[in-house]
Tab-separated table of C-alpha atoms and ligand atoms in Angstrom:
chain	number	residue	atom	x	y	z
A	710	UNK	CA	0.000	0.000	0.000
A	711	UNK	CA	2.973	2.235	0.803
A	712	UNK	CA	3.881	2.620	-2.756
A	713	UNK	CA	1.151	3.790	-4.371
A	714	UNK	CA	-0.158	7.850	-4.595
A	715	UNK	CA	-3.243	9.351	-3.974
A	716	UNK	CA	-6.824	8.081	-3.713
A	717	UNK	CA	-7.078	4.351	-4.923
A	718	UNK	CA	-10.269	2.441	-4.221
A	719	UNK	CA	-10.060	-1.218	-3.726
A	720	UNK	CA	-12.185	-3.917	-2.181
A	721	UNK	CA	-11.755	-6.748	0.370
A	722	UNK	CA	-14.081	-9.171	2.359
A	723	UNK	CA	-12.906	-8.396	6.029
A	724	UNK	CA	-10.753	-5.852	7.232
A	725	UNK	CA	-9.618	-6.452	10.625
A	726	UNK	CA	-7.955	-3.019	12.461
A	727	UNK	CA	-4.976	-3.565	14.760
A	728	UNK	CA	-2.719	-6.248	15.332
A	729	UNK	CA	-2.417	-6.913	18.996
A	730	UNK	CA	-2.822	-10.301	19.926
A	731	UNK	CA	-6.781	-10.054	19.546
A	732	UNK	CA	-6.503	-8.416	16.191
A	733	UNK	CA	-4.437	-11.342	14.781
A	734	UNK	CA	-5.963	-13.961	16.058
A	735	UNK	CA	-9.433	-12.793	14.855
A	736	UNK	CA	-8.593	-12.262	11.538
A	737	UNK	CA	-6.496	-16.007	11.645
A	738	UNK	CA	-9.459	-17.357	12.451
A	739	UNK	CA	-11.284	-15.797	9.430
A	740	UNK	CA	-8.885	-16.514	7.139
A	741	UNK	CA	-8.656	-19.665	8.155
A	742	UNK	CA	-12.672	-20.148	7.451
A	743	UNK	CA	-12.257	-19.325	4.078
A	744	UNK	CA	-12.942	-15.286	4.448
A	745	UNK	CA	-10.722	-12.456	2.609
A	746	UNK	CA	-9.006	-10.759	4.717
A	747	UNK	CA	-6.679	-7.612	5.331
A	748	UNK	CA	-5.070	-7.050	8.708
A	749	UNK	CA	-4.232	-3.252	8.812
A	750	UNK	CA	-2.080	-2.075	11.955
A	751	UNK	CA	-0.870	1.842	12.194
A	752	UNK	CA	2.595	1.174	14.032
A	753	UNK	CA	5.698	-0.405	12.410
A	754	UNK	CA	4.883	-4.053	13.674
A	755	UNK	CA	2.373	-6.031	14.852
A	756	UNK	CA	1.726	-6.428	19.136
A	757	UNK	CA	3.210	-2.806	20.118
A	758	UNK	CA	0.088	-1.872	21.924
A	759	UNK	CA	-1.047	-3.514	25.573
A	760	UNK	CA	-0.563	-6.991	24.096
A	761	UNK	CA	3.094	-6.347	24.830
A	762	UNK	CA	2.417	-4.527	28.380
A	763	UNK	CA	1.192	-7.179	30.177
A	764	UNK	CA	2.007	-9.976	33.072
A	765	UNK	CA	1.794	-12.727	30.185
A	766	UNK	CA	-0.101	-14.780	32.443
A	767	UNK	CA	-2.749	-17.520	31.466
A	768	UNK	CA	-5.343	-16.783	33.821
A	769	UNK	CA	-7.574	-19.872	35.089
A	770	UNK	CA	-10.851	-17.793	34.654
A	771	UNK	CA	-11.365	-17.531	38.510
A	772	UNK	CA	-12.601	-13.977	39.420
A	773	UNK	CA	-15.079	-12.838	36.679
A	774	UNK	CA	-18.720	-12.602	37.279
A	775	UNK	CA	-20.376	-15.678	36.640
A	776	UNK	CA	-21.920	-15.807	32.985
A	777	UNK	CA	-19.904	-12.844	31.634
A	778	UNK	CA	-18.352	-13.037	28.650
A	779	UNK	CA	-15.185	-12.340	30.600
A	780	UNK	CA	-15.373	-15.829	32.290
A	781	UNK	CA	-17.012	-17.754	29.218
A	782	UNK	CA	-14.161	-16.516	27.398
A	783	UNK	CA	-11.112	-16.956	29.789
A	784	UNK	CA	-11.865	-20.288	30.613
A	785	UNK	CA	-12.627	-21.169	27.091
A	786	UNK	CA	-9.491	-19.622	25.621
A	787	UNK	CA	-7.316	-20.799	28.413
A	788	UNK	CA	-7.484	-24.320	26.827
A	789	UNK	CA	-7.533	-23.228	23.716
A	790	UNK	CA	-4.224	-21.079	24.201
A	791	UNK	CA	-2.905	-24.033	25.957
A	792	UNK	CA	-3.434	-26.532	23.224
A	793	UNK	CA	-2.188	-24.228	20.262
A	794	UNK	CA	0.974	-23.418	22.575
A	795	UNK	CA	1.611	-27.093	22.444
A	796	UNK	CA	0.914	-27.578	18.971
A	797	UNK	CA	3.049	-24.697	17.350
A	798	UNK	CA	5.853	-24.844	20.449
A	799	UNK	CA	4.834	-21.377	21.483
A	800	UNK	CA	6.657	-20.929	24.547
A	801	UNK	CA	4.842	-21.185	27.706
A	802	UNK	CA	4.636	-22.952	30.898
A	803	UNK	CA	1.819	-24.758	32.839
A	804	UNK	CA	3.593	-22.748	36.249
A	805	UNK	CA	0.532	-22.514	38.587
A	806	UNK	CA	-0.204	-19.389	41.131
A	807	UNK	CA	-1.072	-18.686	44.722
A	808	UNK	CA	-3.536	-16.434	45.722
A	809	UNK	CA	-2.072	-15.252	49.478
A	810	UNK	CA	-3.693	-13.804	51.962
A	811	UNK	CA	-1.766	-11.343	53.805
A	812	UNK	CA	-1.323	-11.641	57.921
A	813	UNK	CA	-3.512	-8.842	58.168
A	814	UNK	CA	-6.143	-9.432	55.772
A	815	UNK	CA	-9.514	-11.750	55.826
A	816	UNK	CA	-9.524	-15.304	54.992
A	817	UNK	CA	-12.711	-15.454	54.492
A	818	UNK	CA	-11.888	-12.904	50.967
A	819	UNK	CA	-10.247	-16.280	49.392
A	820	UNK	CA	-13.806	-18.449	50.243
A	821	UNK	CA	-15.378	-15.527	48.524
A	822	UNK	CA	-12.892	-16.357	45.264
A	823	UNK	CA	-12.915	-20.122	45.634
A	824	UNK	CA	-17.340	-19.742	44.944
A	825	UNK	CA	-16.947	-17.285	42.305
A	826	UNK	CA	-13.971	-19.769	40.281
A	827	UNK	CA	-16.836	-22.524	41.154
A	828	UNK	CA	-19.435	-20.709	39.293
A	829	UNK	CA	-17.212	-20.297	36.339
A	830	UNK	CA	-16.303	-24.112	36.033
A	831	UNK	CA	-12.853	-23.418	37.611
A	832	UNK	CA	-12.790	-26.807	39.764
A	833	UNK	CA	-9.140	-27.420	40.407
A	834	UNK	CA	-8.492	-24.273	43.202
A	835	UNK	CA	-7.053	-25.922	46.053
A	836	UNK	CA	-7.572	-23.861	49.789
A	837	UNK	CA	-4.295	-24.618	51.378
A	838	UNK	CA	-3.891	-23.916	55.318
A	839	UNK	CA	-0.546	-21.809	56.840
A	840	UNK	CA	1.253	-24.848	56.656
A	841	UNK	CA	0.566	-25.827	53.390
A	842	UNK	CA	1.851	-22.545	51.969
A	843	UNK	CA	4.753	-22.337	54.176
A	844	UNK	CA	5.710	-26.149	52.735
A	845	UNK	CA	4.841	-25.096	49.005
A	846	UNK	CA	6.933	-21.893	49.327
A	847	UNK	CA	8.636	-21.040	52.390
A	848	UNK	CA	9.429	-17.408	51.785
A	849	UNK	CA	5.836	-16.394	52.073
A	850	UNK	CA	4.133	-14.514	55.048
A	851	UNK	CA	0.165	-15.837	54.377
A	852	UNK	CA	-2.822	-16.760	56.778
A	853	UNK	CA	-3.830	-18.647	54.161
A	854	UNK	CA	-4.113	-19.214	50.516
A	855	UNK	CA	-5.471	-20.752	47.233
A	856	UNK	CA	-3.729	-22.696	44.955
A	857	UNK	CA	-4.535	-22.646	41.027
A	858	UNK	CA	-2.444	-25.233	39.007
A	859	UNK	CA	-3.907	-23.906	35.828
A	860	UNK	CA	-2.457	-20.838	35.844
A	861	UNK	CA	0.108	-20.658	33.294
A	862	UNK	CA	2.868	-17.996	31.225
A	863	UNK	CA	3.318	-17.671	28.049
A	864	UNK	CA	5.815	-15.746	25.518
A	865	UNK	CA	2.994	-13.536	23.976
A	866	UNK	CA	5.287	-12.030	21.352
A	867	UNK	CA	6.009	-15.572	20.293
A	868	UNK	CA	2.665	-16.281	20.454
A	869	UNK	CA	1.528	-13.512	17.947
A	870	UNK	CA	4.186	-14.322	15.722
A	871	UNK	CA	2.923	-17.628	15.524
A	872	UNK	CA	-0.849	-16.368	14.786
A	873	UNK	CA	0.085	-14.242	12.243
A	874	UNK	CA	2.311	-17.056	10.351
A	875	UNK	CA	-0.865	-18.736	10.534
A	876	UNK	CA	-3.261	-16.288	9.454
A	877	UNK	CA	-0.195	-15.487	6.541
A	878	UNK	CA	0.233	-19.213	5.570
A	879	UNK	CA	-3.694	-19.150	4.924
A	880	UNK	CA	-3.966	-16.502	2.318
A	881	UNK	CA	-4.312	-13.129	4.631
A	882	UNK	CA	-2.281	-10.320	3.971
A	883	UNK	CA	-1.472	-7.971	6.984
A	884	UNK	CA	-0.157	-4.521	6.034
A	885	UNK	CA	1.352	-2.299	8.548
A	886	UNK	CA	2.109	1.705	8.932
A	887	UNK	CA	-2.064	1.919	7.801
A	888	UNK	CA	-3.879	3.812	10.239
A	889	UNK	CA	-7.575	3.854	9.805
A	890	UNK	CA	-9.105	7.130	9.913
A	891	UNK	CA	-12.818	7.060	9.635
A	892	UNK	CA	-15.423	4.982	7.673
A	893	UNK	CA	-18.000	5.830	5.450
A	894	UNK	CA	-21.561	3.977	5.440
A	895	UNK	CA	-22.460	2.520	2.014
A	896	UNK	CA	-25.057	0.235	0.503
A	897	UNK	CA	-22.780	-3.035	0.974
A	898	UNK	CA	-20.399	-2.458	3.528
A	899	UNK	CA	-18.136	0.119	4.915
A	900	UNK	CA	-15.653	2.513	2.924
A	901	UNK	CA	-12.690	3.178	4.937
A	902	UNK	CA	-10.204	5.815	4.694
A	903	UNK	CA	-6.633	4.912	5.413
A	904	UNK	CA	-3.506	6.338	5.885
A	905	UNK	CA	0.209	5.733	5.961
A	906	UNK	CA	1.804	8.592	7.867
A	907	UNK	CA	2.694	10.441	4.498
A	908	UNK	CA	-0.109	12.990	3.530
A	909	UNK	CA	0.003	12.093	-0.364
A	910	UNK	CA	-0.718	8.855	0.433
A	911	UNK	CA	-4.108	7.996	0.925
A	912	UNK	CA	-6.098	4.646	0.430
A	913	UNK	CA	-9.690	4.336	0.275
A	914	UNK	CA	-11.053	0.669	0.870
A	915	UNK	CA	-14.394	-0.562	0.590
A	916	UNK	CA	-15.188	-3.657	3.008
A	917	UNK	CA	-18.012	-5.627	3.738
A	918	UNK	CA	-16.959	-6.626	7.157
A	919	UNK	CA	-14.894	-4.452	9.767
A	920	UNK	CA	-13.529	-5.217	12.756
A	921	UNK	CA	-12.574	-3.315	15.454
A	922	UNK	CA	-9.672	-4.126	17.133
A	923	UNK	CA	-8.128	-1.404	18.048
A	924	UNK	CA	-7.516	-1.716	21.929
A	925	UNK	CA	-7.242	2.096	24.258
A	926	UNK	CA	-8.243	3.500	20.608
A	927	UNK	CA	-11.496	1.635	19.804
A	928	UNK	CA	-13.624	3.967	20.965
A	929	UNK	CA	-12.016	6.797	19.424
A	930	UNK	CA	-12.318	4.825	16.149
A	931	UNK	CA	-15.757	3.546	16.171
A	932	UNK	CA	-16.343	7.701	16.681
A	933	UNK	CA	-15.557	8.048	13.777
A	934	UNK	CA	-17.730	5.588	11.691
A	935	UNK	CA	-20.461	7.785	10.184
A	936	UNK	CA	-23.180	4.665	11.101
A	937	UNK	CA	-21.928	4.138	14.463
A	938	UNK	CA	-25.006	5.186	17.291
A	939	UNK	CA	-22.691	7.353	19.585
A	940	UNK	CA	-24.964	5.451	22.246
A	941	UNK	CA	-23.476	2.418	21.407
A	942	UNK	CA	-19.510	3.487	22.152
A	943	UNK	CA	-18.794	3.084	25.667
A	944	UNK	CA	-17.098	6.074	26.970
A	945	UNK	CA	-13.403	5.124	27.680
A	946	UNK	CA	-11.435	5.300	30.801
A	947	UNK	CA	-7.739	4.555	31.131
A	948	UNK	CA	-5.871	2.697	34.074
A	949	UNK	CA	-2.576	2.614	33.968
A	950	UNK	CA	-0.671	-0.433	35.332
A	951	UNK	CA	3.126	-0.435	36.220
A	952	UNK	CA	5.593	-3.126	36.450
A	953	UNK	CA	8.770	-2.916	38.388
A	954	UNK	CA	11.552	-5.815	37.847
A	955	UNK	CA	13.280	-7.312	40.838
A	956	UNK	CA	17.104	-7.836	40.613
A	957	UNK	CA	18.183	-10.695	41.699
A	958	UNK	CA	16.475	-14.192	42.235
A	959	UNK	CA	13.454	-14.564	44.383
A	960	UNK	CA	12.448	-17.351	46.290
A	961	UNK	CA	9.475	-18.396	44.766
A	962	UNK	CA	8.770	-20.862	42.031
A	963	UNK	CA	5.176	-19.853	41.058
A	964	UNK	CA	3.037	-17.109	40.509
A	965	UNK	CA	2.391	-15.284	43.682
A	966	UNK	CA	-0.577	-12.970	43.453
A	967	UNK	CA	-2.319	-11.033	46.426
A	968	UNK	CA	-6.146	-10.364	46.971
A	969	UNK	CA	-7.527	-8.638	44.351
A	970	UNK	CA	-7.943	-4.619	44.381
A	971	UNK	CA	-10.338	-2.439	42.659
A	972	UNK	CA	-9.394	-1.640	38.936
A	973	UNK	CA	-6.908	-5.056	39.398
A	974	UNK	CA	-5.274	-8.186	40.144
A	975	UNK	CA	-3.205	-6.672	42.957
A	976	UNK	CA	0.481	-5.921	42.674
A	977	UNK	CA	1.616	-9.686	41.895
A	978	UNK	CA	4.743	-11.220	41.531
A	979	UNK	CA	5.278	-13.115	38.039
A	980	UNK	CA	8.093	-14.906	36.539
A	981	UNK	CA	8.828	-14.929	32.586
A	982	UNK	CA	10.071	-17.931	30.390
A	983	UNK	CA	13.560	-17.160	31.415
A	984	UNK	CA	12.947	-17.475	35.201
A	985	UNK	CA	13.101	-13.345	35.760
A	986	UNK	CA	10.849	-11.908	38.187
A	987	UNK	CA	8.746	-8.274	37.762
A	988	UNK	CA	6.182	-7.075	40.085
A	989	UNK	CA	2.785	-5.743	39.500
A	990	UNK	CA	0.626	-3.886	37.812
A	991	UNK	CA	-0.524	-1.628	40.331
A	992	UNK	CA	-3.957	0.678	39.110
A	993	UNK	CA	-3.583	4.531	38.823
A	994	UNK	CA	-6.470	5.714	36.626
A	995	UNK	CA	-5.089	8.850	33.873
A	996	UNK	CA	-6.823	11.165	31.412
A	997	UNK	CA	-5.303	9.654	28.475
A	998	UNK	CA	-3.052	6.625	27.882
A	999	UNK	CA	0.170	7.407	29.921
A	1000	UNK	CA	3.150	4.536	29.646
A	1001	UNK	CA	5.400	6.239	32.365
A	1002	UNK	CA	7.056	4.253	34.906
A	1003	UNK	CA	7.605	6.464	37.911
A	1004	UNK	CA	10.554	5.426	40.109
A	1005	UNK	CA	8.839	7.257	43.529
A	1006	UNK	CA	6.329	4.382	43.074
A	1007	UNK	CA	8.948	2.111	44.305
A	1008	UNK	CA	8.164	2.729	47.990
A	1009	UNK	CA	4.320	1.565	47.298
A	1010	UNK	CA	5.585	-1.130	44.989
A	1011	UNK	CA	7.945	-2.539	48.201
A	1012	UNK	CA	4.799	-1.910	50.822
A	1013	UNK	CA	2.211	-3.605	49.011
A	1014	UNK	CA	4.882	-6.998	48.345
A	1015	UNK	CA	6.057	-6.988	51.770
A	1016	UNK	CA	2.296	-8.371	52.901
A	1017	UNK	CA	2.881	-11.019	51.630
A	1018	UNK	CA	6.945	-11.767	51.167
A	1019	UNK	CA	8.471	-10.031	54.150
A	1020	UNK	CA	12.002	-9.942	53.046
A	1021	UNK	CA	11.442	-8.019	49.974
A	1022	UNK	CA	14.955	-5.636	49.093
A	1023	UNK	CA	13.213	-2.199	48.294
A	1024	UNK	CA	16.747	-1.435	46.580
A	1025	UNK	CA	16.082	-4.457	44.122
A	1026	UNK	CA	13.036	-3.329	42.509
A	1027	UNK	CA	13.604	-1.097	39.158
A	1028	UNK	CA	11.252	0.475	37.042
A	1029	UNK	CA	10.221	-1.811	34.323
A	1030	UNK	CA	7.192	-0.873	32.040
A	1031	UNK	CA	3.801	0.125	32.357
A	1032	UNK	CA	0.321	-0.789	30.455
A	1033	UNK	CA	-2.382	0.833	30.091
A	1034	UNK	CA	-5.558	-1.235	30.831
A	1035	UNK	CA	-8.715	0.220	28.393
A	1036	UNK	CA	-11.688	0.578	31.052
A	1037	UNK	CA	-15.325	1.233	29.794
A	1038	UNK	CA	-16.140	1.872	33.470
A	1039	UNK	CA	-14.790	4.449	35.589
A	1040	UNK	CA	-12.816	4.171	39.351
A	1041	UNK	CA	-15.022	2.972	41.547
A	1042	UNK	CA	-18.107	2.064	38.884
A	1043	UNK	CA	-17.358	-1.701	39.404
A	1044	UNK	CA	-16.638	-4.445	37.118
A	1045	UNK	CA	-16.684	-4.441	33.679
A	1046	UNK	CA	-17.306	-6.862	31.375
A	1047	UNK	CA	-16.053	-7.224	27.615
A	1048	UNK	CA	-18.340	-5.672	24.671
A	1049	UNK	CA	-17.805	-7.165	21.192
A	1050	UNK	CA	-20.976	-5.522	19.330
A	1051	UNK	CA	-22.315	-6.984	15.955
A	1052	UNK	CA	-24.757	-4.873	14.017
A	1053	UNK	CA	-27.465	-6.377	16.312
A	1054	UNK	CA	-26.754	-4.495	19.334
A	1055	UNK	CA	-25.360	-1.341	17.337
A	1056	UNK	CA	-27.297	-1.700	13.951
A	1057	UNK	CA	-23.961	-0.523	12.022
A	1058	UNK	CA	-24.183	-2.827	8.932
A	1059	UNK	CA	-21.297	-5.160	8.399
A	1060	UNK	CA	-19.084	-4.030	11.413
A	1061	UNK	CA	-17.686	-5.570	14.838
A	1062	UNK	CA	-16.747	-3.271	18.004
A	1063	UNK	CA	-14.983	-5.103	20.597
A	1064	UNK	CA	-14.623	-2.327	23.884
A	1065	UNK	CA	-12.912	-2.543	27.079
A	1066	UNK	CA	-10.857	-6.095	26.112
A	1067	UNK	CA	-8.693	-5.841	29.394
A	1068	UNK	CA	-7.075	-8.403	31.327
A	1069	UNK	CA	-8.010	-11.774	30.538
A	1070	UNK	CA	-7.757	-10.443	26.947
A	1071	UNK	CA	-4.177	-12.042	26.421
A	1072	UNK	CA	-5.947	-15.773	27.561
A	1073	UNK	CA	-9.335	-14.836	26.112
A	1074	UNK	CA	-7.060	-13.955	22.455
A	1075	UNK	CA	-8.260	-17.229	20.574
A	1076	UNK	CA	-12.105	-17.644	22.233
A	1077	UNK	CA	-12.781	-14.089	21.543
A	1078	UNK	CA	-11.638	-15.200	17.919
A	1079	UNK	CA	-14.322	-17.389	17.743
A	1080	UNK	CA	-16.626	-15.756	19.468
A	1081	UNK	CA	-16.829	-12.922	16.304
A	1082	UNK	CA	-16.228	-15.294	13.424
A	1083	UNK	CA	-19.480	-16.636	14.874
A	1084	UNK	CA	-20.809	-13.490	15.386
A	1085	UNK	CA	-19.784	-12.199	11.726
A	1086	UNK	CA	-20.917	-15.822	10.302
A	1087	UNK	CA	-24.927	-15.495	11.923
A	1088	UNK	CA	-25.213	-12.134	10.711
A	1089	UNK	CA	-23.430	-12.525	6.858
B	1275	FAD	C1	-1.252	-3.966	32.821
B	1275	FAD	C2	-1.939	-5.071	32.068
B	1275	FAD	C3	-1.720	-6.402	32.426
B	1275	FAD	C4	-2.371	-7.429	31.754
B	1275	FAD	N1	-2.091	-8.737	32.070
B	1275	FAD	C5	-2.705	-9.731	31.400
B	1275	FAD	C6	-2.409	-11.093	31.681
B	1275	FAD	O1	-1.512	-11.412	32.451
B	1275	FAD	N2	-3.130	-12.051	31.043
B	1275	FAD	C7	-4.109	-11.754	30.166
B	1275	FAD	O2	-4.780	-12.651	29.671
B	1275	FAD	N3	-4.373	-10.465	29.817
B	1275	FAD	C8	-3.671	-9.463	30.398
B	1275	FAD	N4	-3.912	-8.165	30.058
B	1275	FAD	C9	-4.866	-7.878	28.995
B	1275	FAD	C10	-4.251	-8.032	27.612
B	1275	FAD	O3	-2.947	-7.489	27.561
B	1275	FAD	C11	-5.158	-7.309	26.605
B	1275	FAD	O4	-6.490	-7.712	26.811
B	1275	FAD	C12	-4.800	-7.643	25.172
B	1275	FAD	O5	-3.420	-7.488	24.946
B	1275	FAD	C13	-5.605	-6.738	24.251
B	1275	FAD	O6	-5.164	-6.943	22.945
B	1275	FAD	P1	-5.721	-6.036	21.783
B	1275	FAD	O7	-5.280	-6.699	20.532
B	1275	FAD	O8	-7.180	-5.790	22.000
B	1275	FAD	O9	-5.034	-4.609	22.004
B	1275	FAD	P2	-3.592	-4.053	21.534
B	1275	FAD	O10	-2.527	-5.044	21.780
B	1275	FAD	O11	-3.408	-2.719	22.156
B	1275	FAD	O12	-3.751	-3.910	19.965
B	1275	FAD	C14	-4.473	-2.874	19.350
B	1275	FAD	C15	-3.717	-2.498	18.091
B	1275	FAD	O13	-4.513	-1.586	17.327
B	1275	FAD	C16	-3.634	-0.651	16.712
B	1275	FAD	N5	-4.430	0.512	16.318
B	1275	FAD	C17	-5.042	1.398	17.131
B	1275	FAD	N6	-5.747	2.304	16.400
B	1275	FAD	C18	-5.584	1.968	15.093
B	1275	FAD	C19	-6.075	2.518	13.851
B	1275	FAD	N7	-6.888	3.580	13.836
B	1275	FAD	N8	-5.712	1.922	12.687
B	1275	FAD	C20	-4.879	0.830	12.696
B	1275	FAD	N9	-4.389	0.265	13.842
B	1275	FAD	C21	-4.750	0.820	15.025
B	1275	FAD	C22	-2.622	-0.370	17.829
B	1275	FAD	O14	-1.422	0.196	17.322
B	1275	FAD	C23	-2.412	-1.770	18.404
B	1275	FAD	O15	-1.349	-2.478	17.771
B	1275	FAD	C24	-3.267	-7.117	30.706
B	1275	FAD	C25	-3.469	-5.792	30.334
B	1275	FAD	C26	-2.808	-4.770	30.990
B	1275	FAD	C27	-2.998	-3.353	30.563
């Protein structure tokens, strides 16, 4: 596309905008079912946005509200993820997590999250006693915790890469440096209006399917479809999550995660491929997107560990990375739940909004794929 002057119209099947990890593995699984499709992403490469700024944890599908499409989804893709990890040796590891309760929290918090993984088929939690957690991992100050042996990592730059050789390999072309600007309403579809950075160069494209994929900028996006009900486009709030990596090795040899917080998982403790541990993400909400690690968070990053590993090194912990999680509901407005809207709920002909795909997204990557090829194939 790059190449070529001015206004050219052309036509494709599906476009699907934005290649994080939900972006390519929607339009694999498209291509895969037979369907034309164009994968257009406005940054250099593919997985820039959140799908790189993230604990690259499997999550078991344990805290969502029963029957959302967050825990349908998580659980769902969880085995799916695990299965194509196997199958195209996409790193990952089967590591398992403890939930901990800290000496001076309530016990009665992790009954609360041993129901709610109940209601959402999550069977294999185990509710281990002091000593239980003190023989499992001896470094730990807990009253008590859970144990979830489905929890997993994965590399999920390696696992991208892998979806998009896939969705590649079966005919779909994925072009990058094309930002989508807006999109035009017309008889058969939607006309979109593309560019590459470089004024002169601007691409029309007519498509009878879009998809929305855009992560913190979907709502921004679907703003600017002419046939998109502004009723219909969650307002968008932004929560930003830091990491800080810990020098040195720690003493654990799983997944160590507190009790949940509002907005998040609780600063946690994970450990990548290579055995290196970060902790976090902490939640501070922001106006806009903001990917700034601030070092004076150190202090709360070493308070909030120490409940639950008392010998953390303050010293040892060093600004990492941060994410940005893409909230449809503001601080203190509860949970949220995932939107992917079809022209059913919106009535915008031949278009797919998915809103608000936070955390599990990175789990949820392959179900969610599903979940809108079935959408797109009920309403072609
Ligand atoms: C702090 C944090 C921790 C998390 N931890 C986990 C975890 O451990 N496990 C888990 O399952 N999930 C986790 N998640 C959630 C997971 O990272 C996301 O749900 C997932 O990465 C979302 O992927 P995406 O493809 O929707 O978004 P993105 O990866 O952001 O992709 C969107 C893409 O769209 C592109 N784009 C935007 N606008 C346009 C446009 N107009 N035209 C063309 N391209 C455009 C962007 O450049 C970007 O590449 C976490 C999220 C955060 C923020």
């Amino acid at each position: 596309m790059g190449d070529r002057r001015g206004k050219i119209m052309e036509q494709v099947e599906c476009v699907v905008i934005g290649a994080g990890v939900v972006g390519l593995a929607t339009a694999r699984a498209l291509a895969l079912t037979g369907h034309e499709v164009l994968l257009l992403e406005k940054e250099a490469d593919f997985g820039t946005g959140i799908s790189s700024r993230n604990s690259e944890v499997i999550h078991a599908g344990i805290y969502y509200p029963a029957g959302s499409l967050k825990a349908d989804l998580c659980v769902r893709g969880r085995d799916m993820l695990y299965a194509y990890c196997r199958e195209h040796h996409v790193p990952h590891q089967r590591i398992g997590k403890l939930i901990v309760c800290g000496q001076d929290q309530d016990a009665a918090q992790l009954d609360l999250i041993l129901e709610k993984a109940r209601a959402n088929n999550v069977h294999d939690l185990e509710r281990l006693s002091p000593d239980d957690v003190v023989a499992l991992e001896p470094a730990l100050g807990a009253r008590a915790a859970l144990l979830s042996p489905s929890t997993g990592i994965v590399d999920s730059h390696a696992l991208m890469f892998s979806l998009l050789a896939d969705f590649e390999n079966a005919g779909g072309t994925f072009v990058k440096h094309a930002e989508v600007q807006r999109g035009e309403a017309t008889g058969g579809g939607t006309l979109l209006h593309i560019s590459s950075g470089d004024e002169a160069d601007t691409i029309e494209l007519h498509s009878q399917w879009v998809i929305n994929a855009t992560g913190l900028g979907a709502q921004a996006l679907a703003s600017r479809f002419d046939a998109m009900p502004g009723a219909a486009i969650p307002k968008a709030y932004y929560a930003q999550g830091n990491y800080f990596a810990y020098s040195g090795k720690v003493p654990f040899g799983r997944l160590i995660y507190p009790l949940p917080e509002p907005g998040g998982l609780g600063v946690h403790l994970t450990l990548d491929l290579a055995g290196s541990a970060r902790f976090g993400p902490d939640v501070v909400w922001c106006e806009t997107p903001d990917f700034v690690v601030r070092a004076e968070r150190r202090a709360l990053f070493a308070a909030a560990i120490k409940r639950y590993w008392p010998g953390v090194v303050e010293d040892r912990l060093q600004p990492a990375f941060a994410g940005v999680r893409p909230k449809i509901v503001p601080r203190g407005g509860g949970e949220q739940d995932f939107i992917i809207a079809g022209p059913s709920e919106h009535g915008a002909r031949g278009q797919i909004h998915m809103f608000g795909i936070e955390s599990p997204g990175l789990t949820s990557s392959l179900a969610i794929a599903d979940y809108v090829s079935a959408l797109l194939e009920r309403t072609a």
